[in-house]
C-alpha atoms as a printed R data frame, in Angstrom:
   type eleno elety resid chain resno       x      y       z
1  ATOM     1    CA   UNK     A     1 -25.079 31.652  -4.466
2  ATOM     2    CA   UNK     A     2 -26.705 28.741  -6.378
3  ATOM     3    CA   UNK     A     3 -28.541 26.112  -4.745
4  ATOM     4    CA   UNK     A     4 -27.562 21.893  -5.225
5  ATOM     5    CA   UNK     A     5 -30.305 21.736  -7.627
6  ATOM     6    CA   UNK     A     6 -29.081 24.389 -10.228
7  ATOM     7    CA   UNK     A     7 -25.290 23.180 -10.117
8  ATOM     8    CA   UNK     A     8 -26.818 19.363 -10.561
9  ATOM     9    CA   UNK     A     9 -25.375 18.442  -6.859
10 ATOM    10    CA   UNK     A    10 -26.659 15.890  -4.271
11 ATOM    11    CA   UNK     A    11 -26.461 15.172  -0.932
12 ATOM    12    CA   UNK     A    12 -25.725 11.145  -0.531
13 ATOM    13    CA   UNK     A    13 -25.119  9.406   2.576
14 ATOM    14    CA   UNK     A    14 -22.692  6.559   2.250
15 ATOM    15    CA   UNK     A    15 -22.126  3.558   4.316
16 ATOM    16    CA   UNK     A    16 -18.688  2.128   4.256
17 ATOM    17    CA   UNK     A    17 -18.244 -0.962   5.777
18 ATOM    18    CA   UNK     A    18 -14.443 -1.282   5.280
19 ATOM    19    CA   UNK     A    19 -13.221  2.705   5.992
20 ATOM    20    CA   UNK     A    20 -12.016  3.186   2.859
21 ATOM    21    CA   UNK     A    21 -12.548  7.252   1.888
22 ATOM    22    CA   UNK     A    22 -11.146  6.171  -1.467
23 ATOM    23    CA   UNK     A    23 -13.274  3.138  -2.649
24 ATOM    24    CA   UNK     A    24 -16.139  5.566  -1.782
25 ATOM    25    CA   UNK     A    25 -14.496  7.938  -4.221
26 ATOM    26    CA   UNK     A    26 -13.708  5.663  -6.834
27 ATOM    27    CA   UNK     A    27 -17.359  4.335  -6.625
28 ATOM    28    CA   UNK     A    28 -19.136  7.282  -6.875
29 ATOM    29    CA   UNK     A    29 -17.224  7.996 -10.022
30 ATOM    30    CA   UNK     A    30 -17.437  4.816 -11.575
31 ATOM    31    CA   UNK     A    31 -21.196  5.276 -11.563
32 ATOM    32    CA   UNK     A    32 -21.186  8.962 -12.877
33 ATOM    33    CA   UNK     A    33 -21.719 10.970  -9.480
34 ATOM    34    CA   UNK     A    34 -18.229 12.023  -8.334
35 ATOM    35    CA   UNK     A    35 -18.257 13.426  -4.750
36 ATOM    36    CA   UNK     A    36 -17.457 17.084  -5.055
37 ATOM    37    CA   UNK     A    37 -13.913 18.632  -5.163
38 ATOM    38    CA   UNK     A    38 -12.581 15.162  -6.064
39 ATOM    39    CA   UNK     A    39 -10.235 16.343  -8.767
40 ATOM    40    CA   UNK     A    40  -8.367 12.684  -8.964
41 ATOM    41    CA   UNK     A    41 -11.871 11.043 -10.067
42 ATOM    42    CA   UNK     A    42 -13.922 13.208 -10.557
43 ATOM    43    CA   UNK     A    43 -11.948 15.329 -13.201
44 ATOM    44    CA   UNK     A    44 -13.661 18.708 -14.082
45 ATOM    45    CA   UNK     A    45 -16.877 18.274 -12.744
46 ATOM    46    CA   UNK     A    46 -15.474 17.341  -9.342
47 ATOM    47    CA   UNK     A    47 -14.012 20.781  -8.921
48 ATOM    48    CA   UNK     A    48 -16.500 23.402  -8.027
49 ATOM    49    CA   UNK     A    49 -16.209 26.978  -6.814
50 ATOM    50    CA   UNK     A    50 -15.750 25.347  -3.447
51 ATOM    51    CA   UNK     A    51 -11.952 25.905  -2.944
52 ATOM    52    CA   UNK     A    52 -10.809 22.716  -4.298
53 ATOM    53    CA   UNK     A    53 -12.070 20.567  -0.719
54 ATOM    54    CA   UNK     A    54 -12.687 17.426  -1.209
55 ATOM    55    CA   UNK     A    55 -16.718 17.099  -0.203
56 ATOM    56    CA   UNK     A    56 -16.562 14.086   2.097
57 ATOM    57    CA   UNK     A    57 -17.026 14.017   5.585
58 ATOM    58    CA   UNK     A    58 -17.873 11.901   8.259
59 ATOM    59    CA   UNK     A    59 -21.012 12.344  11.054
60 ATOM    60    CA   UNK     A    60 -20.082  9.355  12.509
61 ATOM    61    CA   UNK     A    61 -16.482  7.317  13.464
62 ATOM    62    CA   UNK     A    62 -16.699  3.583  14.286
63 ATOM    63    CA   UNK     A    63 -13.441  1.756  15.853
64 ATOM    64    CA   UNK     A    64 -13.007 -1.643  17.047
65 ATOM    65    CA   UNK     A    65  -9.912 -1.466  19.322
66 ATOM    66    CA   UNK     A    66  -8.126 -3.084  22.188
67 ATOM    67    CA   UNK     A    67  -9.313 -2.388  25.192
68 ATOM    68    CA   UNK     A    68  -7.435 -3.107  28.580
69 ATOM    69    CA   UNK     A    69  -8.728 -3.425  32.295
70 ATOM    70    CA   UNK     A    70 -12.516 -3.333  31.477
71 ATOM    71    CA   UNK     A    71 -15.046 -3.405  33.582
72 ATOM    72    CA   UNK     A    72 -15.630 -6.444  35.611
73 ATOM    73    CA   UNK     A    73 -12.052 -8.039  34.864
74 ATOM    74    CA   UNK     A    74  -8.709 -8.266  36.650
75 ATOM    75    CA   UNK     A    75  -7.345 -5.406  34.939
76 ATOM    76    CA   UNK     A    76  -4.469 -7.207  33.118
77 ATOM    77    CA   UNK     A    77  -7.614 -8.890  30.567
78 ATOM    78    CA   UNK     A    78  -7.312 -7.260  26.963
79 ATOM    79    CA   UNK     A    79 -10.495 -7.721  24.662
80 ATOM    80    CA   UNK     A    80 -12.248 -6.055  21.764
81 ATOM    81    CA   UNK     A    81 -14.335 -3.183  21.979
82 ATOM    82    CA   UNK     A    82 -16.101 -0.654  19.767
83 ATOM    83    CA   UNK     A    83 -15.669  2.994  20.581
84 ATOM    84    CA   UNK     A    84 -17.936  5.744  19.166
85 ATOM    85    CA   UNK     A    85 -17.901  9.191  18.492
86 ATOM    86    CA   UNK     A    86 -20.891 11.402  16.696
């Protein structure tokens, strides 16, 4: 198969700070680099002999979330906290 370079295709890493999949999407195209198989925005040359999958994936999930009973507390305490997953 052809490598990134001969199908003019990059890797990126993008750092939401909101979660929004699609205002990465739209951004990407708005600037001429549509993220690959994104066939809403990225029109033609979003669609590659990939299947039609949309190229954007996560290494990392963030949440803030309410957590009950933590450590140190009476158990019926709720508070913020982050939880992680790579």
């Amino acid at each position: 198969g052809e490598n990134g370079a001969a199908r003019n295709i990059t890797r990126v890493q993008l750092e939401p700070r909101t979660g929004r999949g699609h205002q990465l999407r739209l951004h990407m195209a708005s600037i001429g680099h549509p993220i690959v198989g994104d066939d809403m925005h990225g029109g033609r040359a979003g669609v590659p002999e990939n299947g039609g999958r949309l190229c954007l994936h996560a290494s990392k999930l963030s949440v803030d979330a309410w957590c009950k009973g933590m450590e140190g507390g009476s158990g019926d305490e709720h508070r913020i906290c982050r939880v992680e997953v790579e």
